[in-house]
Short mmCIF file of C-alpha atoms and ligand atoms in Angstrom, two decimals:
data_model
loop_
_atom_site.label_atom_id
_atom_site.label_comp_id
_atom_site.label_asym_id
_atom_site.label_seq_id
_atom_site.Cartn_x
_atom_site.Cartn_y
_atom_site.Cartn_z
CA MET A 1 20.18 -21.74 5.50
CA ALA A 2 17.91 -18.87 4.55
CA ALA A 3 19.35 -15.67 3.13
CA VAL A 4 18.90 -13.72 6.35
CA ALA A 5 22.29 -12.07 6.16
CA ALA A 6 22.21 -11.40 2.43
CA LEU A 7 22.05 -7.82 1.26
CA PRO A 8 18.89 -6.63 -0.40
CA VAL A 9 19.08 -6.96 -4.15
CA SER A 10 20.00 -3.85 -6.09
CA LEU A 11 18.04 -2.45 -8.99
CA SER A 12 20.60 -3.55 -11.58
CA ALA A 13 20.78 -7.10 -10.23
CA ARG A 14 17.04 -7.38 -10.49
CA PHE A 15 17.16 -6.43 -14.17
CA LYS A 16 19.49 -9.24 -15.20
CA GLY A 17 18.08 -12.06 -17.22
CA SER A 18 14.41 -11.30 -17.08
CA PHE A 19 12.39 -9.36 -19.55
CA ALA A 20 9.86 -8.29 -16.96
CA TYR A 21 12.43 -6.47 -14.88
CA PHE A 22 13.25 -4.25 -17.81
CA THR A 23 9.67 -3.11 -17.70
CA VAL A 24 10.19 -2.33 -14.05
CA LYS A 25 13.32 -0.38 -14.90
CA ASP A 26 11.44 1.66 -17.46
CA ARG A 27 8.67 2.29 -15.02
CA LEU A 28 10.42 4.79 -12.75
CA PRO A 29 11.39 7.26 -15.53
CA GLN A 30 7.89 6.80 -16.99
CA ILE A 31 6.37 7.79 -13.67
CA LEU A 32 8.54 10.90 -13.60
CA THR A 33 7.59 11.78 -17.18
CA LYS A 34 3.93 11.47 -16.30
CA ALA A 35 4.40 13.69 -13.24
CA ILE A 36 6.07 16.34 -15.45
CA ASP A 37 3.22 16.15 -18.01
CA THR A 38 0.67 16.51 -15.25
CA LEU A 39 2.32 19.68 -13.98
CA HIS A 40 2.41 21.07 -17.55
CA ARG A 41 -1.26 20.38 -18.04
CA HIS A 42 -2.15 22.24 -14.87
CA LYS A 43 -0.22 25.36 -15.79
CA ASN A 44 -3.36 27.41 -16.46
CA GLU A 45 -4.91 26.27 -13.23
CA PHE A 46 -1.80 27.37 -11.30
CA PHE A 47 -1.94 30.72 -13.08
CA GLU A 48 -5.62 31.22 -12.29
CA GLU A 49 -5.11 30.36 -8.64
CA HIS A 50 -1.78 32.00 -7.92
CA GLY A 51 -0.93 34.24 -10.88
CA GLU A 52 2.68 34.40 -12.14
CA LYS A 53 3.98 32.93 -8.88
CA GLY A 54 2.07 29.72 -9.62
CA VAL A 55 3.59 29.42 -13.10
CA GLU A 56 7.09 30.10 -11.80
CA ALA A 57 6.64 27.42 -9.15
CA GLU A 58 5.44 25.00 -11.82
CA LYS A 59 8.56 25.67 -13.90
CA ARG A 60 10.87 25.14 -10.94
CA ALA A 61 9.13 21.90 -9.98
CA ILE A 62 9.41 20.63 -13.56
CA SER A 63 13.09 21.40 -13.75
CA PHE A 64 13.63 19.62 -10.41
CA LEU A 65 11.82 16.54 -11.74
CA SER A 66 13.68 16.61 -15.09
CA LYS A 67 16.99 16.69 -13.21
CA LEU A 68 15.83 13.78 -11.08
CA ARG A 69 14.91 11.76 -14.17
CA ASN A 70 18.30 12.43 -15.68
CA GLU A 71 20.09 11.35 -12.50
CA LEU A 72 18.10 8.13 -12.50
CA GLN A 73 18.56 7.30 -16.17
CA THR A 74 22.30 7.96 -16.13
CA ASP A 75 22.87 6.01 -12.92
CA LYS A 76 24.20 8.97 -10.95
CA PRO A 77 24.91 8.71 -7.21
CA VAL A 78 21.91 8.96 -4.92
CA THR A 79 22.49 12.34 -3.30
CA PRO A 80 21.53 13.50 0.21
CA LEU A 81 18.26 15.41 0.45
CA GLU A 82 18.80 19.14 0.47
CA ASP A 83 15.40 20.22 1.72
CA GLU A 84 14.44 20.83 5.31
CA LEU A 85 11.29 18.81 5.44
CA PRO A 86 10.73 17.04 8.78
CA ASP A 87 11.93 13.63 7.60
CA ALA A 88 15.09 14.84 5.79
CA VAL A 89 17.44 14.02 8.66
CA LEU A 90 16.20 10.43 8.90
CA TRP A 91 16.51 10.03 5.14
CA ASN A 92 20.07 11.31 5.11
CA GLN A 93 21.03 9.07 8.00
CA TYR A 94 19.68 6.16 5.98
CA LEU A 95 21.69 7.27 2.99
CA ASP A 96 24.83 7.26 5.16
CA TYR A 97 23.97 3.74 6.19
CA GLN A 98 23.74 2.73 2.52
CA ARG A 99 27.10 4.36 1.89
CA ASN A 100 28.67 2.35 4.69
CA LEU A 101 27.24 -0.82 3.20
CA SER A 102 28.96 -0.09 -0.08
CA ASN A 103 32.29 -0.56 1.75
CA GLY A 104 34.10 2.36 0.24
CA ASN A 105 33.06 1.39 -3.29
CA GLY A 106 32.10 4.97 -4.01
CA GLU A 107 28.75 6.71 -3.71
CA PRO A 108 25.82 4.33 -4.05
CA SER A 109 24.21 5.01 -7.43
CA TRP A 110 20.65 4.46 -8.58
CA PHE A 111 21.31 1.05 -10.14
CA GLN A 112 23.72 -0.13 -7.47
CA SER A 113 21.49 0.55 -4.49
CA PRO A 114 18.76 -1.64 -3.07
CA TRP A 115 15.64 -1.36 -5.15
CA LEU A 116 13.40 -0.63 -2.18
CA PHE A 117 15.60 2.28 -1.18
CA VAL A 118 15.86 3.96 -4.61
CA GLU A 119 12.19 3.51 -5.36
CA CYS A 120 11.18 5.12 -2.05
CA TYR A 121 13.81 7.80 -2.60
CA MET A 122 12.32 8.70 -5.98
CA TYR A 123 8.88 9.33 -4.44
CA ARG A 124 10.42 11.37 -1.65
CA ARG A 125 12.24 13.53 -4.24
CA ILE A 126 9.00 14.00 -6.19
CA HIS A 127 7.44 15.23 -2.97
CA ALA A 128 10.35 17.65 -2.44
CA ALA A 129 9.92 19.02 -5.98
CA LEU A 130 6.47 20.22 -5.02
CA ALA A 131 6.80 20.89 -1.32
CA GLN A 132 9.73 23.23 -1.89
CA ASN A 133 7.78 25.23 -4.42
CA PRO A 134 4.96 27.14 -2.82
CA PRO A 135 2.28 28.14 -3.73
CA ILE A 136 1.79 24.79 -5.50
CA GLY A 137 3.45 22.89 -2.63
CA SER A 138 0.48 20.71 -1.78
CA PHE A 139 -0.35 19.73 -5.38
CA ASP A 140 -0.51 15.93 -5.71
CA VAL A 141 0.76 14.93 -9.17
CA PHE A 142 -0.90 11.52 -8.78
CA LYS A 143 -4.33 12.75 -7.73
CA GLU A 144 -5.92 12.53 -11.19
CA GLY A 145 -4.87 8.92 -11.68
CA LYS A 146 -6.29 7.92 -8.32
CA ALA A 147 -9.59 9.66 -9.07
CA GLN A 148 -9.70 8.04 -12.51
CA ASN A 149 -9.23 4.60 -10.99
CA PHE A 150 -12.15 5.31 -8.67
CA PHE A 151 -14.44 6.44 -11.51
CA GLU A 152 -13.44 3.60 -13.83
CA SER A 153 -14.18 1.09 -11.08
CA GLN A 154 -17.66 2.52 -10.64
CA GLU A 155 -19.55 -0.64 -11.60
CA ALA A 156 -17.47 -2.80 -9.31
CA ILE A 157 -17.93 -0.30 -6.49
CA ILE A 158 -21.71 -0.30 -7.01
CA ALA A 159 -21.76 -4.11 -7.00
CA LEU A 160 -19.73 -4.22 -3.78
CA CYS A 161 -21.70 -1.50 -1.95
CA THR A 162 -25.00 -3.10 -2.98
CA TYR A 163 -23.90 -6.54 -1.81
CA PHE A 164 -22.72 -5.09 1.46
CA GLN A 165 -25.81 -3.03 2.20
CA GLU A 166 -27.99 -6.11 1.51
CA LEU A 167 -25.78 -8.08 3.88
CA LEU A 168 -26.18 -5.47 6.61
CA LYS A 169 -29.95 -5.91 6.53
CA ASN A 170 -29.71 -9.30 8.17
CA ILE A 171 -26.24 -9.38 9.62
CA LYS A 172 -27.64 -9.75 13.14
CA ASP A 173 -29.33 -13.03 12.18
CA LEU A 174 -26.22 -14.68 10.78
CA ASP A 175 -24.81 -17.62 12.70
CA GLU A 176 -21.07 -18.01 13.21
CA LYS A 177 -20.52 -20.12 10.13
CA GLN A 178 -22.31 -17.59 7.93
CA LEU A 179 -20.44 -14.72 9.51
CA GLN A 180 -17.19 -16.51 8.84
CA GLY A 181 -18.21 -17.05 5.21
CA GLU A 182 -18.94 -13.34 4.77
CA LEU A 183 -15.66 -12.34 6.39
CA PHE A 184 -13.77 -14.64 4.03
CA LYS A 185 -15.53 -13.14 1.00
CA LEU A 186 -14.73 -9.57 2.00
CA LEU A 187 -11.14 -10.47 2.85
CA GLN A 188 -10.76 -11.87 -0.65
CA VAL A 189 -12.31 -8.80 -2.26
CA SER A 190 -9.84 -6.68 -0.33
CA LEU A 191 -6.98 -9.01 -1.31
CA TRP A 192 -7.77 -8.92 -5.04
CA GLY A 193 -8.48 -5.20 -4.77
CA ASN A 194 -4.73 -4.93 -4.41
CA LYS A 195 -4.36 -5.69 -8.12
CA CYS A 196 -5.55 -2.14 -8.78
CA ASP A 197 -2.24 -0.39 -8.25
CA LEU A 198 -0.94 2.38 -10.45
CA SER A 199 2.79 2.28 -9.67
CA PHE A 200 2.74 -1.23 -11.08
CA SER A 201 1.31 -0.04 -14.39
CA ALA A 202 3.36 3.20 -14.43
CA GLY A 203 0.17 5.15 -13.87
CA GLU A 204 -1.73 3.49 -16.73
CA GLU A 205 -5.33 2.54 -16.19
CA SER A 206 -5.71 -0.30 -13.65
CA SER A 207 -9.27 -0.34 -12.43
CA GLN A 208 -11.64 -3.06 -11.26
CA LYS A 209 -14.07 -3.70 -14.11
CA SER A 210 -16.00 -6.83 -13.26
CA SER A 211 -18.08 -7.55 -10.18
CA PRO A 212 -15.54 -8.19 -7.45
CA LEU A 213 -17.68 -10.87 -5.81
CA GLN A 214 -18.53 -13.01 -8.80
CA CYS A 215 -15.09 -14.31 -9.59
CA LEU A 216 -13.91 -15.11 -6.04
CA GLU A 217 -14.42 -18.87 -6.40
CA ASP A 218 -12.30 -18.99 -9.54
CA MET A 219 -9.49 -17.08 -7.85
CA VAL A 220 -9.15 -19.38 -4.82
CA PRO A 221 -6.40 -21.52 -6.44
CA TYR A 222 -4.28 -18.39 -6.77
CA ILE A 223 -4.21 -17.73 -3.02
CA ILE A 224 -0.93 -19.48 -2.30
CA VAL A 225 -0.95 -18.84 1.45
CA ASP A 226 -4.42 -18.84 2.94
CA ASP A 227 -4.53 -18.07 6.67
CA MET A 228 -8.13 -16.85 6.69
CA GLU A 229 -9.12 -19.54 9.20
CA LYS A 230 -6.45 -18.26 11.58
CA LEU A 231 -7.71 -14.72 11.21
CA TRP A 232 -11.23 -15.86 11.94
CA SER A 233 -10.12 -17.78 15.05
CA LEU A 234 -8.29 -14.74 16.35
CA LEU A 235 -11.25 -12.42 15.82
CA ILE A 236 -13.97 -14.70 17.15
CA ASN A 237 -11.91 -15.80 20.16
CA THR A 238 -11.01 -12.21 21.01
CA LYS A 239 -14.69 -11.37 20.88
CA LYS A 240 -15.65 -14.29 23.11
CA ARG A 241 -12.86 -13.77 25.60
CA ASN A 242 -13.49 -10.07 25.85
CA THR A 243 -15.19 -10.31 29.25
CA GLU A 244 -13.85 -6.95 30.41
CA LYS A 245 -15.53 -5.34 27.41
CA CYS A 246 -12.40 -3.58 26.24
CA ASN A 247 -12.58 -2.15 22.75
CA VAL A 248 -11.35 -4.61 20.14
CA ARG A 249 -9.16 -2.64 17.77
CA VAL A 250 -8.19 -3.58 14.21
CA ASP A 251 -5.64 -1.52 12.29
CA ILE A 252 -5.48 -1.43 8.50
CA ILE A 253 -2.24 -0.24 6.96
CA LEU A 254 -3.75 1.05 3.75
CA ASP A 255 -2.31 0.74 0.30
CA ASN A 256 -3.92 2.06 -2.88
CA ALA A 257 -6.75 4.55 -3.29
CA GLY A 258 -9.51 3.83 -5.84
CA PHE A 259 -11.22 0.44 -5.84
CA GLU A 260 -8.79 -1.09 -3.33
CA LEU A 261 -9.57 1.56 -0.73
CA VAL A 262 -13.31 1.01 -1.13
CA SER A 263 -12.80 -2.73 -0.63
CA ASP A 264 -10.85 -2.00 2.57
CA LEU A 265 -13.55 0.33 3.86
CA VAL A 266 -16.21 -2.30 3.25
CA LEU A 267 -14.12 -4.83 5.14
CA ALA A 268 -13.68 -2.35 8.00
CA ASP A 269 -17.42 -1.67 8.11
CA PHE A 270 -18.09 -5.41 8.20
CA LEU A 271 -15.75 -5.83 11.17
CA LEU A 272 -17.71 -3.21 13.11
CA SER A 273 -21.18 -4.24 11.97
CA SER A 274 -20.53 -7.89 12.83
CA LYS A 275 -19.10 -6.77 16.18
CA LEU A 276 -15.87 -8.61 15.50
CA ALA A 277 -14.22 -5.24 16.20
CA ASP A 278 -15.21 -2.04 18.00
CA GLU A 279 -12.81 0.37 16.35
CA VAL A 280 -10.76 0.44 13.17
CA HIS A 281 -7.67 2.59 12.72
CA PHE A 282 -6.62 3.33 9.15
CA HIS A 283 -3.02 4.26 8.41
CA GLY A 284 -2.41 6.26 5.23
CA LYS A 285 0.54 8.06 3.70
CA SER A 286 1.46 11.61 4.67
CA ILE A 287 2.85 12.39 1.20
CA PRO A 288 1.90 11.18 -2.32
CA TRP A 289 3.49 7.75 -2.58
CA TYR A 290 3.94 4.97 -5.14
CA VAL A 291 1.48 6.71 -7.47
CA SER A 292 -1.73 5.32 -6.07
CA ASP A 293 -1.23 5.06 -2.29
CA THR A 294 -3.88 6.63 -0.09
CA THR A 295 -3.30 10.01 1.54
CA LYS A 296 -5.65 11.75 3.96
CA SER A 297 -7.02 13.82 1.12
CA ASP A 298 -7.72 10.66 -0.97
CA PHE A 299 -9.38 9.02 2.02
CA ASN A 300 -11.72 11.95 2.66
CA TRP A 301 -12.34 12.49 -1.05
CA THR A 302 -13.38 8.86 -1.52
CA ILE A 303 -15.90 9.01 1.31
CA LYS A 304 -17.30 12.29 -0.02
CA GLN A 305 -17.61 10.84 -3.54
CA LEU A 306 -19.49 7.85 -2.24
CA GLN A 307 -21.78 10.04 -0.16
CA ALA A 308 -22.59 12.24 -3.13
CA ALA A 309 -23.07 9.32 -5.56
CA ASN A 310 -26.27 8.91 -7.46
CA HIS A 311 -26.57 5.34 -6.39
CA MET A 312 -28.50 4.63 -3.20
CA TRP A 313 -26.18 1.96 -1.75
CA MET A 314 -23.01 3.77 -2.68
CA SER A 315 -24.19 6.90 -0.96
CA ARG A 316 -25.45 4.92 2.04
CA CYS A 317 -21.92 3.54 2.46
CA GLY A 318 -20.45 7.04 2.23
CA ILE A 319 -22.90 8.42 4.80
CA ASN A 320 -22.29 5.57 7.25
CA TRP A 321 -18.54 5.87 6.90
CA GLU A 322 -18.55 9.60 7.49
CA GLY A 323 -20.62 8.79 10.60
CA ASN A 324 -18.07 6.23 11.76
CA LEU A 325 -15.34 8.84 11.55
CA LYS A 326 -17.43 11.37 13.45
CA LYS A 327 -18.25 8.84 16.17
CA GLY A 328 -14.57 8.00 16.47
CA VAL A 329 -15.06 4.28 15.79
CA TRP A 330 -13.02 4.82 12.65
CA VAL A 331 -9.79 6.74 13.01
CA TYR A 332 -7.55 7.93 10.19
CA GLN A 333 -3.87 8.27 11.07
CA ASP A 334 -0.67 8.92 9.23
CA HIS A 335 2.92 8.77 10.32
CA MET A 336 6.11 9.79 8.60
CA PHE A 337 7.53 6.29 9.09
CA TRP A 338 5.31 4.81 6.36
CA THR A 339 7.09 6.94 3.76
CA LEU A 340 10.63 6.32 4.92
CA PRO A 341 12.78 3.66 3.20
CA HIS A 342 13.15 1.65 6.42
CA VAL A 343 11.93 -1.90 6.69
CA TYR A 344 9.45 -2.63 9.46
CA SER A 345 11.89 -4.52 11.67
CA SER A 346 13.45 -1.13 12.40
CA MET A 347 10.16 0.56 13.36
CA ALA A 348 10.62 0.02 17.10
CA GLU A 349 13.89 1.94 16.90
CA VAL A 350 13.10 4.56 14.26
CA ALA A 351 9.47 5.29 15.17
CA PRO A 352 8.92 4.01 18.74
CA ASP A 353 5.70 6.05 19.06
CA LEU A 354 4.14 4.30 16.07
CA TYR A 355 5.30 0.90 17.27
CA ALA A 356 3.81 1.55 20.72
CA ASP A 357 0.54 2.63 19.13
CA LEU A 358 0.35 -0.52 17.00
CA GLN A 359 0.95 -2.62 20.12
CA LYS A 360 -2.51 -1.52 21.27
CA SER A 361 -4.10 -3.26 18.31
CA ASN A 362 -5.72 -6.70 18.40
CA LEU A 363 -4.97 -7.26 14.72
CA ILE A 364 -3.03 -5.35 12.09
CA LEU A 365 -3.88 -5.88 8.42
CA PHE A 366 -1.12 -4.86 6.02
CA LYS A 367 -2.39 -4.21 2.52
CA GLY A 368 -0.35 -4.68 -0.61
CA ASP A 369 2.98 -5.52 -2.08
CA LEU A 370 5.14 -2.71 -0.78
CA ASN A 371 4.02 -3.40 2.79
CA TYR A 372 4.96 -7.06 2.27
CA ARG A 373 8.40 -6.09 1.02
CA LYS A 374 8.93 -3.90 4.06
CA LEU A 375 7.58 -6.56 6.42
CA THR A 376 10.00 -9.15 5.10
CA GLY A 377 12.97 -6.82 4.63
CA ASP A 378 12.65 -7.08 0.81
CA ARG A 379 15.11 -9.95 0.72
CA LYS A 380 15.61 -12.87 -1.57
CA TRP A 381 14.35 -15.38 0.96
CA GLU A 382 13.96 -19.03 0.29
CA TYR A 383 10.26 -19.60 -0.23
CA THR A 384 9.95 -21.94 2.74
CA VAL A 385 11.35 -19.55 5.35
CA PRO A 386 8.62 -18.99 7.97
CA PHE A 387 6.87 -15.61 7.80
CA HIS A 388 7.60 -15.15 11.51
CA GLN A 389 11.33 -15.41 10.84
CA ALA A 390 11.25 -13.00 7.91
CA LEU A 391 9.48 -10.44 10.10
CA ASN A 392 12.74 -10.28 12.01
CA LYS A 393 11.27 -9.36 15.41
CA PHE A 394 8.61 -7.04 14.08
CA HIS A 395 5.69 -8.22 16.19
CA PRO A 396 3.74 -5.27 17.60
CA ALA A 397 0.52 -7.35 17.57
CA PRO A 398 -0.97 -10.24 15.60
CA LEU A 399 -0.70 -9.25 11.97
CA CYS A 400 -1.78 -10.35 8.54
CA SER A 401 -0.63 -9.40 5.05
CA LEU A 402 -3.19 -9.22 2.22
CA ARG A 403 -1.04 -8.90 -0.84
CA THR A 404 -0.96 -9.77 -4.52
CA LEU A 405 2.54 -10.68 -5.66
CA LYS A 406 4.20 -7.94 -7.71
CA SER A 407 7.78 -8.36 -6.57
CA ASP A 408 10.08 -11.29 -6.03
CA THR A 409 9.93 -11.71 -2.27
CA GLN A 410 7.87 -14.56 -0.89
CA VAL A 411 8.09 -16.59 2.28
CA GLY A 412 6.04 -19.18 4.14
CA LEU A 413 5.39 -21.53 1.20
CA LYS A 414 5.24 -25.31 1.42
CA PRO A 415 8.32 -27.19 0.17
CA GLY A 416 8.24 -27.28 -3.63
CA GLN A 417 5.22 -24.98 -3.93
CA GLY A 418 7.10 -21.97 -5.32
CA GLU A 419 9.26 -24.10 -7.60
CA GLN A 420 6.20 -25.80 -9.03
CA ILE A 421 4.56 -22.51 -10.03
CA GLN A 422 7.88 -21.15 -11.25
CA ALA A 423 8.30 -24.09 -13.65
CA SER A 424 5.21 -23.19 -15.65
CA GLU A 425 5.01 -19.44 -14.98
CA PRO A 426 8.44 -17.79 -14.70
CA GLU A 427 6.84 -14.39 -14.05
CA TRP A 428 4.49 -15.58 -11.33
CA MET A 429 5.95 -13.30 -8.64
CA ILE A 430 5.51 -10.03 -10.47
CA THR A 431 2.24 -10.19 -12.35
CA GLY A 432 -0.21 -9.70 -9.47
CA LYS A 433 -1.97 -12.95 -10.43
CA TYR A 434 -1.16 -14.71 -7.15
CA GLY A 435 -2.01 -13.54 -3.67
CA VAL A 436 -1.46 -14.30 0.00
CA VAL A 437 -3.45 -13.88 3.18
CA GLN A 438 -0.53 -14.50 5.51
CA PHE A 439 -0.89 -14.34 9.25
CA ASP A 440 1.53 -14.13 12.14
CA ALA A 441 0.10 -14.54 15.63
CA ALA A 442 2.95 -14.08 17.96
CA PRO A 443 3.91 -10.73 19.43
O1 F6P B 501 6.39 -3.40 -9.10
C1 F6P B 501 6.37 -2.06 -8.95
C2 F6P B 501 5.93 -1.66 -7.61
O2 F6P B 501 6.04 -0.27 -7.52
C3 F6P B 501 6.71 -2.31 -6.50
O3 F6P B 501 7.84 -1.67 -6.21
C4 F6P B 501 5.80 -2.25 -5.35
O4 F6P B 501 6.10 -3.24 -4.46
C5 F6P B 501 4.49 -2.37 -6.01
O5 F6P B 501 4.60 -2.00 -7.33
C6 F6P B 501 3.49 -1.54 -5.34
O6 F6P B 501 2.43 -2.33 -5.11
P1 F6P B 501 1.39 -2.10 -3.95
O7 F6P B 501 0.58 -0.94 -4.35
O8 F6P B 501 0.61 -3.37 -3.92
O9 F6P B 501 2.16 -1.88 -2.69
MG1 MG B 502 0.56 1.00 -3.57
#
């Protein structure tokens, strides 16, 4: 029987017996240290913009973050949020729920709480450290890293934009088979784009260096669940059956800014240009999240950077994408739910408006590892448990996860498949080397 009733694994349990998990454990304090350094380095900027008030705010934010790091490192209880930001009530209700789970065994502490919860909680507290300290309240401590990833991936971005603009020249002449081939390529670029994640490397450089299209063939064996054919069938059949000419809508639940975001935008443009979709809705984060996740400001910044680039095809992409937003065929949305600790099976209850909105979609693409963890409840499932079962009634519309494996949750494998990889590569679930394109059709 699958571990459906098992509690999510706590941070300390994940650390036992595996060297790699110790790196994970180190990663959260490292991220906080980097955030503190970043604030220090911007001291002069805060002074120039806001005078003494800016410097005082910087000091308060740093002391808040230092306290947070100390709480984490000394395994203190996870305390209720004391700010009055709009999501604080939901967070504190969730904390109560965690307390009840601990069955009177005292306050849940950092190492004794589910990993998903404490990790999300850390990012929410980082947000509070800034948001509570105007006039630097909207400063994103992760912004520089995201921009750096974008600039360091420049060659790969040029290669991708050039390939795509060449493709657009004759996209109308492609037959179905060719269209399918192009979709598969861009899905894979978007999948492997998910390797470029900064929370994974504690904010260290993690850009796309080589041409993202050249190595696709070699990476095929590492796609351990490949439902691309199912995705294609859904899209082409929706297009053919669409006799009432309703808009076909695809939603992309974004993950990281930098190269990954560009790969997602190219995929979105392809869906429109090939007429497989009529509108694409992007869902980003409303606060800085997991170091490299995309916020509205990152989204707009990326499109502006592309537009202003010195390279013809890069800037053509940027111009077209700005146009898509203006025409309303691309829509950027964010919702508080994406930065709560809740798993997606509770979305219908916690964020019924978001769930209802997603029900209007013909296909939802979930990018990245954290989305996968939240889709599957971040549980230690047996590998062969069907994806549909792990989704635990989260079925707003047909959905697909494009994710490289960085954490030890995986479902929907063939019998023996996981064990076979495990035998030769004990760290296979956390290195980002393997990926899935995993589809679930049934609402
Ligand atoms: O492994 C560290 C980690 O922060 C995980 O907690 C998380 O699942 C992942 O990295 C983030 O990856 P992604 O950006 O693909 O969601
Ligand atoms: Mg991420």
